Short mmCIF file of C-alpha atoms in Angstrom, two decimals:
data_model
loop_
_atom_site.label_atom_id
_atom_site.label_comp_id
_atom_site.label_asym_id
_atom_site.label_seq_id
_atom_site.Cartn_x
_atom_site.Cartn_y
_atom_site.Cartn_z
CA MET A 1 -88.25 30.21 -78.69
CA LEU A 2 -84.64 29.45 -77.69
CA GLN A 3 -85.62 25.91 -76.73
CA ALA A 4 -87.30 25.42 -80.13
CA ILE A 5 -84.14 26.62 -81.91
CA VAL A 6 -81.93 24.28 -79.86
CA VAL A 7 -84.22 21.29 -80.50
CA SER A 8 -84.34 22.09 -84.22
CA MET A 9 -80.53 21.99 -84.30
CA GLU A 10 -80.23 18.77 -82.31
CA GLU A 11 -83.11 16.75 -83.77
CA PRO A 12 -84.01 15.87 -87.38
CA PRO A 13 -86.31 18.48 -89.00
CA TYR A 14 -89.96 17.78 -88.29
CA PHE A 15 -92.06 16.65 -91.25
CA HIS A 16 -91.65 18.95 -94.28
CA LEU A 17 -89.40 21.41 -92.47
CA TRP A 18 -86.47 19.47 -93.91
CA PHE A 19 -87.10 21.74 -96.91
CA MET A 20 -85.49 24.55 -94.95
CA MET A 21 -82.31 22.55 -94.35
CA MET A 22 -82.22 21.47 -97.99
CA ILE A 23 -82.61 25.03 -99.30
CA MET A 24 -79.95 26.30 -96.90
CA GLY A 25 -77.68 23.54 -98.17
CA PHE A 26 -78.34 24.56 -101.78
CA TYR A 27 -77.29 28.13 -100.99
CA ILE A 28 -74.05 26.77 -99.53
CA VAL A 29 -73.17 24.55 -102.50
CA ALA A 30 -74.59 26.89 -105.19
CA PRO A 31 -71.21 28.54 -105.98
CA PHE A 32 -69.63 25.12 -106.51
CA TYR A 33 -72.50 23.96 -108.71
CA GLN A 34 -72.21 27.20 -110.66
CA ARG A 35 -68.49 26.83 -111.31
CA GLY A 36 -68.93 23.24 -112.39
CA LEU A 37 -71.95 23.78 -114.64
CA GLN A 38 -70.60 26.98 -116.18
CA GLY A 39 -67.63 24.98 -117.46
CA LEU A 40 -69.92 22.69 -119.46
CA LYS A 41 -70.82 23.39 -123.05
CA ASP A 42 -74.47 23.48 -124.12
CA LYS A 43 -74.13 20.02 -125.64
CA ASP A 44 -72.73 18.67 -122.36
CA LEU A 45 -75.65 20.17 -120.40
CA LYS A 46 -78.11 18.43 -122.73
CA TRP A 47 -76.41 15.11 -122.09
CA LEU A 48 -76.34 15.76 -118.35
CA TYR A 49 -80.11 16.30 -118.40
CA ILE A 50 -80.58 13.09 -120.40
CA VAL A 51 -78.38 11.14 -117.95
CA MET A 52 -80.45 12.43 -115.00
CA LEU A 53 -83.64 11.28 -116.69
CA ALA A 54 -82.09 7.91 -117.55
CA VAL A 55 -80.87 7.28 -113.99
CA TYR A 56 -84.24 8.02 -112.41
CA THR A 57 -86.06 6.13 -115.13
CA MET A 58 -84.15 3.03 -114.08
CA SER A 59 -84.57 3.67 -110.34
CA ASP A 60 -88.29 4.58 -110.47
CA TYR A 61 -89.86 2.77 -113.43
CA VAL A 62 -87.96 -0.52 -113.56
CA PRO A 63 -88.94 -1.54 -109.98
CA LEU A 64 -92.60 -1.38 -111.10
CA ILE A 65 -91.98 -4.60 -113.02
CA GLY A 66 -90.26 -6.27 -110.07
CA ILE A 67 -86.62 -5.45 -110.87
CA ARG A 68 -84.46 -3.55 -108.37
CA ILE A 69 -81.43 -1.52 -109.48
CA GLY A 70 -79.10 0.03 -106.90
CA ILE A 71 -78.42 3.16 -108.89
CA ASN A 72 -80.82 5.61 -107.26
CA GLY A 73 -78.00 7.27 -105.30
CA PHE A 74 -76.10 8.34 -108.43
CA PHE A 75 -77.32 11.94 -108.04
CA PRO A 76 -77.84 13.64 -104.65
CA ASN A 77 -81.62 13.37 -104.97
CA TRP A 78 -83.32 16.78 -104.88
CA SER A 79 -80.34 18.52 -106.46
CA ILE A 80 -81.62 17.29 -109.85
CA TYR A 81 -84.19 20.11 -109.72
CA PHE A 82 -81.44 22.56 -108.86
CA ILE A 83 -79.38 21.37 -111.84
CA ALA A 84 -82.41 21.33 -114.14
CA GLY A 85 -83.19 24.92 -113.17
CA TYR A 86 -79.72 26.01 -114.23
CA ILE A 87 -80.02 24.11 -117.51
CA LEU A 88 -83.35 25.82 -118.27
CA TYR A 89 -81.76 29.15 -117.39
CA ARG A 90 -78.97 28.50 -119.89
CA PHE A 91 -81.40 27.44 -122.64
CA ASP A 92 -83.61 30.49 -122.22
CA ASN A 93 -85.28 30.57 -125.64
CA LYS A 94 -88.79 30.02 -126.95
CA ARG A 95 -87.93 26.81 -128.76
CA ALA A 96 -86.61 25.15 -125.59
CA HIS A 97 -89.50 26.46 -123.49
CA ARG A 98 -92.08 25.19 -126.00
CA PHE A 99 -90.46 21.75 -125.93
CA PHE A 100 -90.45 21.53 -122.12
CA ALA A 101 -93.95 23.00 -121.86
CA ILE A 102 -95.34 20.26 -124.15
CA ILE A 103 -93.39 17.45 -122.47
CA GLY A 104 -94.39 18.82 -119.07
CA ALA A 105 -98.08 18.87 -120.03
CA VAL A 106 -97.81 15.26 -121.23
CA SER A 107 -96.19 14.33 -117.90
CA VAL A 108 -99.01 15.95 -115.92
CA VAL A 109 -101.61 14.07 -117.99
CA PHE A 110 -99.65 10.86 -117.38
CA MET A 111 -99.75 11.43 -113.61
CA PHE A 112 -103.51 12.04 -113.67
CA LEU A 113 -104.05 8.89 -115.74
CA TRP A 114 -101.90 6.92 -113.32
CA LYS A 115 -103.94 8.28 -110.42
CA MET A 116 -107.18 7.30 -112.12
CA ARG A 117 -105.86 3.82 -112.91
CA HIS A 118 -104.20 3.18 -109.53
CA PRO A 119 -105.92 5.41 -106.92
CA ASP A 120 -104.73 3.37 -103.93
CA ILE A 121 -101.08 2.99 -104.93
CA VAL A 122 -98.78 5.62 -103.44
CA ILE A 123 -95.07 5.37 -104.24
CA ALA A 124 -93.11 8.31 -102.84
CA ASN A 125 -90.30 8.33 -105.38
CA PHE A 126 -92.79 7.85 -108.19
CA TYR A 127 -93.82 11.43 -107.51
CA ASP A 128 -90.87 13.06 -105.75
CA LEU A 129 -87.91 12.28 -108.01
CA ALA A 130 -89.45 10.44 -110.94
CA PRO A 131 -88.62 11.60 -114.49
CA HIS A 132 -92.19 12.66 -115.23
CA MET A 133 -92.17 14.85 -112.11
CA LEU A 134 -88.91 16.48 -113.21
CA LEU A 135 -90.33 17.06 -116.69
CA ALA A 136 -93.59 18.42 -115.27
CA THR A 137 -91.68 20.87 -113.06
CA CYS A 138 -89.58 22.04 -116.02
CA GLY A 139 -92.81 22.35 -118.00
CA VAL A 140 -94.37 24.66 -115.39
CA PHE A 141 -91.27 26.87 -115.47
CA SER A 142 -91.21 26.95 -119.27
CA MET A 143 -94.94 27.67 -119.46
CA ALA A 144 -94.46 30.61 -117.11
CA MET A 145 -91.63 31.93 -119.28
CA LEU A 146 -93.76 31.63 -122.42
CA LEU A 147 -96.72 33.39 -120.79
CA GLU A 148 -94.63 36.14 -119.19
CA PRO A 149 -94.88 38.61 -122.14
CA TYR A 150 -98.68 38.27 -122.18
CA ILE A 151 -99.05 38.49 -118.39
CA THR A 152 -96.94 41.64 -118.13
CA LYS A 153 -99.15 43.37 -120.71
CA LEU A 154 -102.18 43.02 -118.41
CA LYS A 155 -101.35 45.23 -115.43
CA TRP A 156 -103.97 43.71 -113.11
CA LEU A 157 -102.86 40.15 -113.86
CA ASN A 158 -99.21 41.08 -113.57
CA TRP A 159 -99.96 42.71 -110.19
CA ILE A 160 -101.59 39.50 -108.93
CA PHE A 161 -98.65 37.35 -110.01
CA MET A 162 -96.11 39.76 -108.54
CA LYS A 163 -97.94 39.83 -105.20
CA ILE A 164 -98.28 36.05 -105.03
CA SER A 165 -94.62 35.62 -105.95
CA ASN A 166 -93.68 37.50 -102.77
CA TYR A 167 -95.13 34.63 -100.75
CA THR A 168 -94.07 31.57 -102.75
CA PHE A 169 -91.24 30.69 -100.35
CA SER A 170 -93.54 30.96 -97.32
CA ILE A 171 -96.19 28.85 -99.05
CA TYR A 172 -93.54 26.27 -99.86
CA MET A 173 -92.50 26.11 -96.21
CA ILE A 174 -95.96 25.47 -94.74
CA HIS A 175 -97.79 23.62 -97.49
CA GLY A 176 -96.91 20.25 -95.95
CA PHE A 177 -98.68 21.07 -92.68
CA ILE A 178 -101.78 22.44 -94.40
CA LEU A 179 -101.83 19.49 -96.78
CA ILE A 180 -101.63 16.84 -94.06
CA SER A 181 -104.38 18.55 -92.06
CA TYR A 182 -106.62 18.50 -95.14
CA VAL A 183 -105.77 14.88 -95.97
CA ASN A 184 -106.49 13.75 -92.40
CA SER A 185 -110.00 15.21 -92.60
CA HIS A 186 -110.60 14.21 -96.26
CA GLU A 187 -108.90 10.82 -96.54
CA SER A 188 -110.62 9.80 -99.77
CA ALA A 189 -110.17 13.15 -101.56
CA ALA A 190 -106.85 12.31 -103.23
CA GLN A 191 -108.15 9.04 -104.66
CA THR A 192 -109.85 10.83 -107.56
CA VAL A 193 -108.64 13.41 -110.08
CA LYS A 194 -111.40 15.82 -109.06
CA GLY A 195 -110.52 15.37 -105.40
CA THR A 196 -106.82 15.93 -106.13
CA ILE A 197 -107.48 19.20 -108.00
CA THR A 198 -109.78 20.38 -105.19
CA GLU A 199 -107.15 19.45 -102.63
CA VAL A 200 -104.39 21.36 -104.46
CA LEU A 201 -106.50 24.51 -104.86
CA PHE A 202 -107.72 24.42 -101.26
CA VAL A 203 -104.23 23.95 -99.83
CA PHE A 204 -102.73 26.66 -102.06
CA PHE A 205 -105.29 29.35 -101.22
CA LYS A 206 -105.35 28.47 -97.52
CA CYS A 207 -101.54 28.73 -97.44
CA LEU A 208 -101.69 32.01 -99.36
CA ILE A 209 -104.18 33.56 -96.94
CA PHE A 210 -102.16 32.41 -93.93
CA VAL A 211 -98.76 33.64 -95.20
CA VAL A 212 -100.17 37.01 -96.36
CA LEU A 213 -101.47 37.64 -92.83
CA PHE A 214 -98.42 36.21 -91.06
CA ASP A 215 -95.79 37.90 -93.24
CA ASN A 216 -97.45 41.31 -93.19
CA LEU A 217 -98.18 41.24 -89.47
CA ILE A 218 -94.95 39.64 -88.26
CA THR A 219 -92.25 38.71 -90.80
CA PHE A 220 -92.05 41.96 -92.77
CA ASN A 221 -92.18 44.05 -89.58
CA ILE A 222 -89.28 42.06 -88.12
CA GLN A 223 -87.45 42.55 -91.41
CA ARG A 224 -88.03 46.32 -91.27
CA LEU A 225 -86.80 46.38 -87.67
CA ILE A 226 -83.62 44.54 -88.64
CA TYR A 227 -82.99 46.95 -91.53
CA PHE A 228 -83.63 49.91 -89.20
CA VAL A 229 -81.23 48.63 -86.54
CA THR A 230 -78.47 47.71 -89.01
CA ASP A 231 -78.80 51.09 -90.71
CA LYS A 232 -78.47 52.89 -87.36
CA VAL A 233 -75.48 50.74 -86.37
CA SER A 234 -73.82 51.38 -89.72
CA LYS A 235 -74.25 55.15 -89.36
CA LEU A 236 -72.95 54.97 -85.78
CA VAL A 237 -69.85 53.04 -86.84
CA LYS A 238 -69.07 55.63 -89.53
CA ARG A 239 -69.05 58.35 -86.84
CA LEU A 240 -66.43 56.59 -84.72
CA PRO A 241 -62.93 58.13 -84.73
CA PHE A 242 -61.12 55.12 -86.24
CA ALA A 243 -63.67 54.98 -89.10
CA LYS A 244 -63.01 58.64 -89.94
CA ARG A 245 -59.23 58.06 -89.95
CA GLN A 246 -59.61 55.17 -92.38
CA GLU A 247 -61.70 57.29 -94.74
CA SER A 248 -59.09 60.06 -94.68
#
C-alpha cells in the first residue's frame, strides 16, 4: 500500500486516475474561481460562456477542414466544465434550464449522427472538450433540474436517485477501467449507435454494482472508523488540563 502511494506521487497518474488529481486541483483553486466569478455580472457570465464556446469551436471544428489554430490553450481545458457549472448555478431558473436542455438534446443527437456517419473516426478533443460536449453536459444538468420536482414526488424513484447519487464519484473514478475492459472484448461495439448505448448501460451498471459492494464493505467502514477515532480523540483532548483552563 505504501509503495503504491509513493509510486502514485512520483509517477504520472495511470490511465483515467488523472481525474483524481484534476478534482483535487479543482478543490484547491475553487475559492479563487469563486471570488473571480462572483465579481462578474450576469451579462458578463453570459459572454464568458459564449467566449468558451467560441474558443473551442475554433480549436475543435476548424481543424476538421484542414485549418489549425493555436488557440486551444486559451482556457485551462477541463476547467470549462467547472466554470459552466457555476454559470448554470447562477442562472438557476426554468427558462435557462429549458434552453440548455433543448440545446443539450440537440448536441447529443448531433454526436449520434456523427457516430453513424463516421464510425471509425475517433478524435479525442472532438468529444472531451468540444462545444457540443459542453452543451450536452449542461443539458444533462438542466434536464435533471427540470425533472427534480417530479422525481421528488415519487418516493420510490427519488429513493433510487438518492442512493445512486451516493456512488456517482466512485463510478466516475473507475468507469475508465471498466470501459476499457469492455472495449477490449467488444472492439466493434462502439462503431454503432446501438452498440454505444449498450456499452454505456453495461459500463454504468457494472460500475454501480462494484462500487455499492466496495463502498459498503470497505470505504464506508473505514470512514466510520475515522469518525469514531477522531471523535474519541476530540473528547480526550477536551479532558486535558490545558483545554479546561482555556474554556474557563
